[in-house]
Coordinates of C-alpha atoms and ligand atoms in Angstrom, one line a residue:
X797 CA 0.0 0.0 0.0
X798 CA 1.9 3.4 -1.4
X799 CA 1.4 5.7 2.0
X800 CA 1.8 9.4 0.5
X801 CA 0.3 11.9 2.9
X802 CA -2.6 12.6 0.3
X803 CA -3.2 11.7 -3.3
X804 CA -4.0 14.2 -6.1
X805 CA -7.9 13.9 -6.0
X806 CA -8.3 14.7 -2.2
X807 CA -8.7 18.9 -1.9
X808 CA -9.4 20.2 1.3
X809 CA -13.2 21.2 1.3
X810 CA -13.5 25.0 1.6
X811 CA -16.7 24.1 4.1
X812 CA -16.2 20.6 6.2
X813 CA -20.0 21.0 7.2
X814 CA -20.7 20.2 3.8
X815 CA -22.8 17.9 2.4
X816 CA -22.1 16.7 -1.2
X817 CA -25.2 15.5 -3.1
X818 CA -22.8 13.1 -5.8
X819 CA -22.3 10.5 -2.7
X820 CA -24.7 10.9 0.0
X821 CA -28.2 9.7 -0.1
X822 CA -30.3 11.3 -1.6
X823 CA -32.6 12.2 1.6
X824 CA -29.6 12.7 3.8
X825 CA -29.2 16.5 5.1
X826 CA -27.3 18.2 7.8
X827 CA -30.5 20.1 9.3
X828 CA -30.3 23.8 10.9
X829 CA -29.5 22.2 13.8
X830 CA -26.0 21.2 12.2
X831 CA -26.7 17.7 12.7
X832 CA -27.2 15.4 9.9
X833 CA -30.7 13.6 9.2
X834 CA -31.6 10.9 6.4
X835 CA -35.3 10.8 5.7
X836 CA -36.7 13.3 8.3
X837 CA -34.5 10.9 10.8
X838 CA -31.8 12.5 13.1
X839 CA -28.7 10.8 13.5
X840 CA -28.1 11.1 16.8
X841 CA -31.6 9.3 17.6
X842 CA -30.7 7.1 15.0
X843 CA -27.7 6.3 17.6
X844 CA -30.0 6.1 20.3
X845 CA -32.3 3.8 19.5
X846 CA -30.0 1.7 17.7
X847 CA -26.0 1.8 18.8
X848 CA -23.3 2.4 16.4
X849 CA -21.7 1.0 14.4
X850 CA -24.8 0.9 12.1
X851 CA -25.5 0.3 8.6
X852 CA -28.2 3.1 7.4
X853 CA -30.3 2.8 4.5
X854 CA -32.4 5.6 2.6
X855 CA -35.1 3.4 1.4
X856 CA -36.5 5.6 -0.9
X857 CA -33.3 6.6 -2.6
X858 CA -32.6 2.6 -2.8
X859 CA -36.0 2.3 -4.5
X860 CA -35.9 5.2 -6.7
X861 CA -32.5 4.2 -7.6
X862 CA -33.8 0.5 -8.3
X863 CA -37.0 1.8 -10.5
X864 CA -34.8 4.2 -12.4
X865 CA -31.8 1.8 -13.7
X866 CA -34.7 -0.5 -14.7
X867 CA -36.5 2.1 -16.3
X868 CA -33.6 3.3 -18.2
X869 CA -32.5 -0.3 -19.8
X870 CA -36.3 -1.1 -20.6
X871 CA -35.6 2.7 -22.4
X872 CA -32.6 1.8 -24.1
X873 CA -33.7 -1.7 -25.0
X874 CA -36.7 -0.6 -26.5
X875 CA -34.7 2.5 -28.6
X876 CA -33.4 -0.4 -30.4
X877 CA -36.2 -2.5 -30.6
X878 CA -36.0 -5.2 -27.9
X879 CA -36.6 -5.5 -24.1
X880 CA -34.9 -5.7 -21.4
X881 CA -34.4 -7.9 -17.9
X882 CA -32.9 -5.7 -15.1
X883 CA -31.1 -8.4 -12.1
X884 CA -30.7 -7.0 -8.9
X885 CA -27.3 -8.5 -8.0
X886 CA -27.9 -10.0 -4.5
X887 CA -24.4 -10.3 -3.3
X888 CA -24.5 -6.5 -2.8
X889 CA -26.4 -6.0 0.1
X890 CA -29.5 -8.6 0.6
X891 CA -31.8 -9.2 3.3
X892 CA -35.2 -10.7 2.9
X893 CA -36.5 -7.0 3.4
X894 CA -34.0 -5.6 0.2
X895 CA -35.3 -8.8 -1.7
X896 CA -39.0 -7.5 -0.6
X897 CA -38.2 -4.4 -2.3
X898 CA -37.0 -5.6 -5.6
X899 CA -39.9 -8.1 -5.9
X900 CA -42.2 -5.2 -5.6
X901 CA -40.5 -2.8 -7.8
X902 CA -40.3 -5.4 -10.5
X903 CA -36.8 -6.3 -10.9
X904 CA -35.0 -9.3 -11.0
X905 CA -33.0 -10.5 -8.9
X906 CA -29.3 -12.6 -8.9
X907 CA -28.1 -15.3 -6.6
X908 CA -24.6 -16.9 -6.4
X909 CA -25.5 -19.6 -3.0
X910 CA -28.5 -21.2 -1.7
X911 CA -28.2 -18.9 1.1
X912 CA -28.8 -15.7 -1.4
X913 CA -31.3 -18.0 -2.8
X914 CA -33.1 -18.6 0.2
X915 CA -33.1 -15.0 1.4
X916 CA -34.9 -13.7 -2.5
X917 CA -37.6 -16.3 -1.7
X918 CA -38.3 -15.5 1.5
X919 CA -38.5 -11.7 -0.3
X920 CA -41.5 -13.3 -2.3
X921 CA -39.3 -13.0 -5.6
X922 CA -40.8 -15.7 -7.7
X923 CA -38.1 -18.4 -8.3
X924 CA -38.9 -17.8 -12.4
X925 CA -37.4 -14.6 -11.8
X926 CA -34.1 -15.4 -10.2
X927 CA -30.7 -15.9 -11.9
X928 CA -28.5 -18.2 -10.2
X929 CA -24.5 -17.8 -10.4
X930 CA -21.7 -19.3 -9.2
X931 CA -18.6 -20.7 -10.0
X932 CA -18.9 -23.7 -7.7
X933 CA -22.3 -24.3 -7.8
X934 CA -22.9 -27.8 -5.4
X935 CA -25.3 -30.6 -6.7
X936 CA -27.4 -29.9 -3.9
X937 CA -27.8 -26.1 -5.1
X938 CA -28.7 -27.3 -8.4
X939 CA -31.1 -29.5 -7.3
X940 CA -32.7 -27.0 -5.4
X941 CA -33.0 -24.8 -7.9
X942 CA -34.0 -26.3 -10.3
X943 CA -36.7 -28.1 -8.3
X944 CA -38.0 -24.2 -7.3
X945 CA -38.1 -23.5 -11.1
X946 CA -35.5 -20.7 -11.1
X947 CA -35.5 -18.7 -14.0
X948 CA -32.2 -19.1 -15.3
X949 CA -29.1 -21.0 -14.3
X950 CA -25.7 -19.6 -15.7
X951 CA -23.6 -22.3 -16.5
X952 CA -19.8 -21.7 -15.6
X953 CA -17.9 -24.6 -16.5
X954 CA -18.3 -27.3 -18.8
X955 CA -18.6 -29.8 -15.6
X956 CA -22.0 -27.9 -14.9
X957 CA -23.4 -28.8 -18.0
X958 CA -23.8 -32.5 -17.2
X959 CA -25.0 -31.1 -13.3
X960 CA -27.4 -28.9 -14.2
X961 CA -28.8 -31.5 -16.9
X962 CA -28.6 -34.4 -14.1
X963 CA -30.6 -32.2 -11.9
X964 CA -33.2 -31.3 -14.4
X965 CA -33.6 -34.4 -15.6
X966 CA -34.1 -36.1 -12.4
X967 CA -36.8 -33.8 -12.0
X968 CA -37.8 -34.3 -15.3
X969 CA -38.1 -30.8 -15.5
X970 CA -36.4 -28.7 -18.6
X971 CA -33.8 -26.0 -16.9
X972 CA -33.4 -22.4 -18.9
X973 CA -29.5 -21.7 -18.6
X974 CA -26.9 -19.2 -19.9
X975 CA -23.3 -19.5 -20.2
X976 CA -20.9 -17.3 -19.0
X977 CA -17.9 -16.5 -21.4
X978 CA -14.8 -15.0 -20.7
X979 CA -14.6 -12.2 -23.3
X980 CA -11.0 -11.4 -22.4
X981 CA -12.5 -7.6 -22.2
X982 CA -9.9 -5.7 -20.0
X983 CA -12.8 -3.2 -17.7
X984 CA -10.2 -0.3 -16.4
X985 CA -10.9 -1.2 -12.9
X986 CA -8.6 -2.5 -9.9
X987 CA -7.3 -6.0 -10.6
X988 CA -9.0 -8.1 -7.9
X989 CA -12.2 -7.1 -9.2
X990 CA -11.7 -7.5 -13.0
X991 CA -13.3 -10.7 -13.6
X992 CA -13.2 -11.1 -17.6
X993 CA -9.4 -11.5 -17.6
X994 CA -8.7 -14.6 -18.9
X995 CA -6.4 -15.7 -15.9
X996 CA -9.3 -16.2 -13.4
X997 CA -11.8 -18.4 -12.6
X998 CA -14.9 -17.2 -14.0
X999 CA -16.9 -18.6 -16.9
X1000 CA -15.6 -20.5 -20.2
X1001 CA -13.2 -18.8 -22.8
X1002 CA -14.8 -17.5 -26.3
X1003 CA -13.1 -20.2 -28.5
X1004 CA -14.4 -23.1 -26.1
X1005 CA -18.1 -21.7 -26.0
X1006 CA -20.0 -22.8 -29.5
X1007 CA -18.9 -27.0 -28.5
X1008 CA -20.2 -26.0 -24.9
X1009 CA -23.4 -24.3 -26.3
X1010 CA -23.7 -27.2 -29.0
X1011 CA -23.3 -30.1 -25.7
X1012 CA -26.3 -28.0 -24.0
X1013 CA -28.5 -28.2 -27.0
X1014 CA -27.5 -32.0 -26.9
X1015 CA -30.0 -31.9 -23.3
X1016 CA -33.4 -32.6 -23.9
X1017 CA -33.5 -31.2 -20.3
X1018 CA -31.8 -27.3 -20.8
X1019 CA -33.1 -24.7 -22.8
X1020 CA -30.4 -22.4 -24.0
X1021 CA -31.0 -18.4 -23.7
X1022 CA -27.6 -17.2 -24.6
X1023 CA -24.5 -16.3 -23.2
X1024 CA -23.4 -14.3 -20.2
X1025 CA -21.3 -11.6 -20.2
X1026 CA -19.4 -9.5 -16.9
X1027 CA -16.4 -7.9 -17.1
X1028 CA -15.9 -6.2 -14.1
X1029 CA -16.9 -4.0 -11.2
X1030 CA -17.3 -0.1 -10.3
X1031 CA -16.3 0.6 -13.9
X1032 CA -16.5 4.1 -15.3
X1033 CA -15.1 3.7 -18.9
X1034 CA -18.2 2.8 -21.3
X1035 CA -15.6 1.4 -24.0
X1036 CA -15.6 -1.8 -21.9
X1037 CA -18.8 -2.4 -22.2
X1038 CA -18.9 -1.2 -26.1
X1039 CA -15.7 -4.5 -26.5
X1040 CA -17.8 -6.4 -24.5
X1041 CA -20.6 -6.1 -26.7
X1042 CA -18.8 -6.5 -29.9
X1043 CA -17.1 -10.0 -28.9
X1044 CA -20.5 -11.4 -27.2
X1045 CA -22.7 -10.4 -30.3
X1046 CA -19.9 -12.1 -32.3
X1047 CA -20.4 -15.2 -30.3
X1048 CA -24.0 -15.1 -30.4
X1049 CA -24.5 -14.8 -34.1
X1050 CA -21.6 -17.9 -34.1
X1051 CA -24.6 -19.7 -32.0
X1052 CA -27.4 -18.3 -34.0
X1053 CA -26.5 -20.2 -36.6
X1054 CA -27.3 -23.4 -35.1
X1055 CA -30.3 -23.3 -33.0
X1056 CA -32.3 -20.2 -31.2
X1057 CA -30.3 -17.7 -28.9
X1058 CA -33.2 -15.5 -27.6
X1059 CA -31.2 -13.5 -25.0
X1060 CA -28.0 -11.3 -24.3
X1061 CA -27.1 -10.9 -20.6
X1062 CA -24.2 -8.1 -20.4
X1063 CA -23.9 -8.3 -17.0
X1064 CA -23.4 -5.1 -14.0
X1065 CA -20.7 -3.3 -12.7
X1066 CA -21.4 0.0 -13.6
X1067 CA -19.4 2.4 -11.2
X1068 CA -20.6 4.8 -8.4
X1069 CA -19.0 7.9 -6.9
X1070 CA -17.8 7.0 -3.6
X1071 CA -16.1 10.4 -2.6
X1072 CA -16.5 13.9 -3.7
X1073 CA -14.7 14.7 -7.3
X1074 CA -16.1 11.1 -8.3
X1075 CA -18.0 11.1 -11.4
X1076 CA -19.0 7.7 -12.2
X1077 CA -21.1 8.4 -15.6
X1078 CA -24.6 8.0 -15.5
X1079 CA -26.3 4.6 -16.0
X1080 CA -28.2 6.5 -18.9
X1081 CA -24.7 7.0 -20.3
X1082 CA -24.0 3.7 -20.1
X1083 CA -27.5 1.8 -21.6
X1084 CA -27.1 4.3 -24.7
X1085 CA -23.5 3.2 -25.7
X1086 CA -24.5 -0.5 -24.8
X1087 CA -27.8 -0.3 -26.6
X1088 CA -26.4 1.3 -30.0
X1089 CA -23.5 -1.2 -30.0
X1090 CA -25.9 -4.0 -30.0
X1091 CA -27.6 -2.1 -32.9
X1092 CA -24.7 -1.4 -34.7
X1093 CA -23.2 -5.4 -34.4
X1094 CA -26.4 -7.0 -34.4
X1095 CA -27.0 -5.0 -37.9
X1096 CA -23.2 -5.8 -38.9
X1097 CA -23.9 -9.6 -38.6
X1098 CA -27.7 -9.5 -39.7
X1099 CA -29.3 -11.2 -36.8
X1100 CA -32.6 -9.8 -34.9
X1101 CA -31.6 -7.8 -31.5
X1102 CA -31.8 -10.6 -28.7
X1103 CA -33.5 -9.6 -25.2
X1104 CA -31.2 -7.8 -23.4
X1105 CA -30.7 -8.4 -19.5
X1106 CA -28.2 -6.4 -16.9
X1107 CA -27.2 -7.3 -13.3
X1108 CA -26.4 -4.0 -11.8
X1109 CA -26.1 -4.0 -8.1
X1110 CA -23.4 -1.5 -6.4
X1111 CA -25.1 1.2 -8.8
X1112 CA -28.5 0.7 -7.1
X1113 CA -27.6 0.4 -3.4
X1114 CA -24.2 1.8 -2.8
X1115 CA -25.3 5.7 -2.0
X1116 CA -28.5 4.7 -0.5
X1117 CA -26.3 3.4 2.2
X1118 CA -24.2 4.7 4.7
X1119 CA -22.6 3.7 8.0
X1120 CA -22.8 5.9 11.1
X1121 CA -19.9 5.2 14.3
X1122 CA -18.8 6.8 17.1
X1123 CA -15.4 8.0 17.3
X1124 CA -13.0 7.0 20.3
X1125 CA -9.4 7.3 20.6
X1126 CA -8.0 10.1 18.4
X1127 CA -4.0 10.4 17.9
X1128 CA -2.3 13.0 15.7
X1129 CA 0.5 11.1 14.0
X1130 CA 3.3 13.2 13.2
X1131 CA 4.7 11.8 9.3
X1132 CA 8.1 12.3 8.9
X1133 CA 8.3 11.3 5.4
X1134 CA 6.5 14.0 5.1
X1135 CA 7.6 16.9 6.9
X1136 CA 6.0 16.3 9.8
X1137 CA 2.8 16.6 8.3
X1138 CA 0.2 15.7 10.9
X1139 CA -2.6 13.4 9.9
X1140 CA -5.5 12.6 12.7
X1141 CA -6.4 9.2 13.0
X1142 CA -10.1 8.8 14.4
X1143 CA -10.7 5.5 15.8
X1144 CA -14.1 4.6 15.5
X1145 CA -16.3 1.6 17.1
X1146 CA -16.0 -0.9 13.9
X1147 CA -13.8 -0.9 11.0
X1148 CA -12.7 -4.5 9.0
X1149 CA -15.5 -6.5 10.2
X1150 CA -18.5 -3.7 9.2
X1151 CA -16.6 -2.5 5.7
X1152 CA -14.0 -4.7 4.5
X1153 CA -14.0 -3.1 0.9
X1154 CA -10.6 -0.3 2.3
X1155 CA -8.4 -3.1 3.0
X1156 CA -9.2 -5.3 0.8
X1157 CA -9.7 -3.8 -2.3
X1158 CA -8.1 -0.1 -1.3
X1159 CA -11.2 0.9 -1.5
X1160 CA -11.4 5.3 -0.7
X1161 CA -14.5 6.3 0.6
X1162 CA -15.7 9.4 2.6
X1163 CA -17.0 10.6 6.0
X1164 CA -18.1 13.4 7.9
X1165 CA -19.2 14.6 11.4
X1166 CA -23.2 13.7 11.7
X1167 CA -23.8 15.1 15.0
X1168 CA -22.6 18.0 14.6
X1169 CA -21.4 21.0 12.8
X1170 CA -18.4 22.6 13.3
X1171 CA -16.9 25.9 12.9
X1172 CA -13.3 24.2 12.7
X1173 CA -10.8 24.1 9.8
X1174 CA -10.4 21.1 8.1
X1175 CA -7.7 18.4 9.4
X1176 CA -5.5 15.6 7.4
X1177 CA -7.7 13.0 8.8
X1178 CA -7.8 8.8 8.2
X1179 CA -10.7 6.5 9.8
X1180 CA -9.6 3.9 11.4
X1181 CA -11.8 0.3 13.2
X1182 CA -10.7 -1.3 16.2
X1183 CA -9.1 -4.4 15.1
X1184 CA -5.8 -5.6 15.6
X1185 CA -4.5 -4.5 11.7
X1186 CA -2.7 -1.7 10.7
X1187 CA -4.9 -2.3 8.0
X1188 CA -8.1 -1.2 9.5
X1189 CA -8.4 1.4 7.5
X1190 CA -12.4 2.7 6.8
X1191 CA -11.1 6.1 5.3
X1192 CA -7.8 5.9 4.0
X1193 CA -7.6 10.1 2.9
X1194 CA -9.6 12.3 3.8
X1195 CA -10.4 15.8 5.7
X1196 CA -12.1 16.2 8.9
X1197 CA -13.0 19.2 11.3
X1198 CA -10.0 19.8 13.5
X1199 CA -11.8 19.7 16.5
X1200 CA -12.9 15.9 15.7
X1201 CA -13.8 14.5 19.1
X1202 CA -14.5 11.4 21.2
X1203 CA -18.0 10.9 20.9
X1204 CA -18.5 12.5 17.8
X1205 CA -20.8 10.2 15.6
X1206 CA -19.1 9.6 11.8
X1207 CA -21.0 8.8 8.7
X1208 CA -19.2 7.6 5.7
X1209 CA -21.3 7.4 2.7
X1210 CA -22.1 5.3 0.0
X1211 CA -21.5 1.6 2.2
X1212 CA -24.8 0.5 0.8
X1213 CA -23.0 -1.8 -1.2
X1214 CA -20.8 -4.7 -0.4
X1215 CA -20.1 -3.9 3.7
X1216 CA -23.2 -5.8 5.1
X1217 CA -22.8 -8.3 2.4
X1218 CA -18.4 -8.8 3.1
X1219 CA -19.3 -8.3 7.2
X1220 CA -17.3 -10.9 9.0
X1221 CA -16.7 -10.9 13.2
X1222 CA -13.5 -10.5 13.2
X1223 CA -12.0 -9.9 17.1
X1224 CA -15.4 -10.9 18.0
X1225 CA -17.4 -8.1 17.5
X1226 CA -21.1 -8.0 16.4
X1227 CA -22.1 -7.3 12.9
X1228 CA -24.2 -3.8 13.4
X1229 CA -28.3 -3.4 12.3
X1230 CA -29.3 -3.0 9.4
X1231 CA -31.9 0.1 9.9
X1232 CA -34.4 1.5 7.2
X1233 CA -35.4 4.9 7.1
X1234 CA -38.1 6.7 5.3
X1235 CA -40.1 9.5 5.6
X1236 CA -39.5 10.4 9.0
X1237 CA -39.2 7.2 10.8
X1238 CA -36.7 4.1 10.7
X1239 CA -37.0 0.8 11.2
X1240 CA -34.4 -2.3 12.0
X1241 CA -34.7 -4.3 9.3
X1242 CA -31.9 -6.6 10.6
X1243 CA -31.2 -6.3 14.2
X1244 CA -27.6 -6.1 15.5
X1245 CA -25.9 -9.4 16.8
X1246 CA -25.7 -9.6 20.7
X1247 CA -23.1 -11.4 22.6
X1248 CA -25.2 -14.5 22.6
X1249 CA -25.4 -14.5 18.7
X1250 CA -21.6 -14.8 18.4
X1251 CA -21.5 -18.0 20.8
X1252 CA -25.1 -19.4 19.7
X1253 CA -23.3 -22.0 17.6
X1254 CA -20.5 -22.4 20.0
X1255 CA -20.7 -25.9 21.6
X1256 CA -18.9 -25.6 24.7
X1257 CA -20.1 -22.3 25.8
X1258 CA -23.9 -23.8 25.0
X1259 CA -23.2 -26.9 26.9
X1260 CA -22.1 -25.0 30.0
X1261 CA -25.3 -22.9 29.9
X1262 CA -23.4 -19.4 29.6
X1263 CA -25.5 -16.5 28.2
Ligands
PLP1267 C1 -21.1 -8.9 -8.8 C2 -21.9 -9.2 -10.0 C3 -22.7 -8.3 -10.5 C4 -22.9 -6.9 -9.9 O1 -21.8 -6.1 -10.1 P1 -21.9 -4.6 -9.7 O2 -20.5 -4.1 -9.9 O3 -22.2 -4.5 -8.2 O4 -22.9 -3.9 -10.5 C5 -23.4 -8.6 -11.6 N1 -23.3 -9.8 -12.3 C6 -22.4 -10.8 -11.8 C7 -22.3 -12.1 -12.5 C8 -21.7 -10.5 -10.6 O5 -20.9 -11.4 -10.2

């Protein structure tokens, strides 16, 4: 991890009190008070009747953001003379609540375990209208969804062919898949997350797909829809997505030719701003490149335009969510590398276990006092958890009021997306509630863990009667 005291796309804000629109939620204010609300609700009774750390969620903003990426690929899909099938990508952030939500608004929905799978039915998402992923996909997954009718099973390996046939045909059922290729499409995104490469473990490679799609076809049990695309996450360059295109409907015309090919799922990853100076380009932006390169190929090659369908997921729930913690221990750490530049690390109440995404993927994000405001000058600041890392890191660069103080509760913004989902409890500490706000009042829609959660499944401390 390079360590320089701040990189070029941090600027000192000329007012730390403010409040920038481009990565909070959309509801979230700091009121005259100085304090901060989201939907009507104050953070500090947010604190009160909840704890910190806690994972907030602007329902609304998550629904209008939901509604509106749908609406825009139905929009671009039918520019061009097709339709679209918008995916909520589960992994993100699901709870049976979140998969409530998508059911109602009309999306789709994607799994990758039968856990995710379990939590979109209890949502009431109908199984037809889940997509199930998954690398490693165990027979008893299969089974069990296939046996729930899922809508569409994307085949990853050639191995899963034979499975997901097996499965269906036990059941005597016929199975909708897709296969996932490999375009080899480079996304300009951090390396971890760029999953089209071909040196990773996701899908089958371009030149192996037409004998893998022609062995499907062989199953009287699978019906083919077409092949599966993703190249990446938290992308902000459309001319992925344009490549993408251009290999997939090459592929697809390839399989045209020898039986029907009714869909074209391109996948999510469309990028969100996680700090201010972000600007992750509109999903508009990105469903009008998509859909006139599908034109523009599908014309090239003479085929009809397939049904589209896209998976977004951190572009619909990343900003709705934030996390809110109170701030302990604060040391100002003297650099000198840097000319004894001082930068104030705030220790707050969670860290690793609540928002893994900083270490793990060096992930920047963005916080500011919700308590309070303050009339203070802005300070070199970094976020840190209270696990035994140096690595803790929640905000790696970033500006706070110097006057920063225990007891001061932080938000960082846009952790609606792939915290809760990557929580873990490390040094033991309980994973935080899940709270819903809207229009004035919030609710827990996943209640933090007590003490007794961490040792329910702990056989020695159950035998001896503890807790
Ligand atoms: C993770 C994932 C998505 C969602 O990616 P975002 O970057 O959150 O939009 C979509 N499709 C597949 C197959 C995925 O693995």
């Amino acid at each position: 991890m390079d360590d320089q005291l701040k990189p070029s796309w941090l600027h000192e804000p000329s007012d730390v009190n403010a409040v920038d629109q481009n990565v909070w939620p959309r509801h979230l204010v700091r009121s005259s008070s100085g304090e901060i609300e989201i939907a009507g609700v104050a953070a500090r009774s947010l604190v009160a009747e909840f704890g910190t750390p806690l994972y907030v969620i602007d329902e609304d903003d998550f629904r209008a953001r939901a509604t509106g990426v749908k609406t825009v690929f139905e929009r671009a899909a039918a520019s061009i003379g097709t339709s679209a099938k918008v995916y909520y990508a589960g992994k993100v952030f699901l709870t049976s609540e979140i998969a409530h939500w998508v059911n109602e608004l009309g999306l789709n929905i994607d799994v990758a375990s039968g856990g995710e799978f379990a939590a979109a039915i209890a949502g009431s998402i109908p199984a037809e209208r889940i997509g199930y992923h998954g690398n490693n996909k165990s027979t008893r997954e299969i089974a069990r969804a296939v046996s729930a009718g899922v809508g569409a099973i994307v085949i990853d390996s050639e191995a899963e062919i034979e499975r997901v046939a097996a499965a269906a045909a036990a059941q005597d059922k016929v199975q909708k898949v897709r296969l996932r290729v490999n375009t080899g499409v480079h996304a300009n995104t951090h390396d971890y997350l760029a999953t089209a490469r071909e040196d990773q473990k996701f899908g089958v490679s371009m030149t192996d797909a037409p004998a893998l799609v022609a062995r499907i076809r062989e199953f009287n049990h699978l019906e083919f829809l077409g092949v599966h695309s993703h190249i990446g996450s938290q992308i902000y360059s459309r001319d992925g997505f344009v490549e993408a295109v251009r290999r997939t409907v090459a592929l697809h015309t390839e399989l045209s030719k020898h039986g029907p090919v009714p869909e074209l799922n391109l996948g999510g990853g469309f990028g969100v701003n996680y700090k201010p100076g972000d600007e992750a380009p509109s999903v508009t932006d990105f469903a009008e490149d998509i859909a006139i390169a599908v034109k523009v190929e599908c014309h090239k090659h003479q085929i009809s335009v397939p049904v589209l369908a896209f998976e977004p997921g951190r572009y619909i729930a990343a900003n709705p969510g934030i996390t809110l913690y109170t701030a302990g221990t604060i040391k100002d750490v003297t650099l000198a590398d840097h000319h004894d530049a001082v930068r104030k690390y705030v220790s707050v109440d969670g860290g690793m276990s609540d928002n893994a995404r900083t270490a793990l993927y060096a992930a920047d994000y963005h916080a500011i006092i919700a308590s309070r405001a303050s009339q203070a000058s802005p300070a070199l600041a970094r976020v840190v958890g209270k696990h035994c890392e140096s690595g803790d890191i929640l905000v790696r660069y970033d500006y706070l009021p110097a006057d920063v103080t225990s007891g001061d509760i932080l938000a960082v913004a846009a952790t609606g997306a792939y915290c809760y989902s990557l929580s873990s409890n490390y040094n033991m500490l309980t994973k935080p509630a899940v709270v819903a706000v809207r229009s004035g009042s919030a609710r827990a829609i996943v209640r933090a863990e007590t003490e007794a959660d961490l040792f329910a499944r702990d056989v020695r401390y159950q035998a001896n009667g503890n807790g």
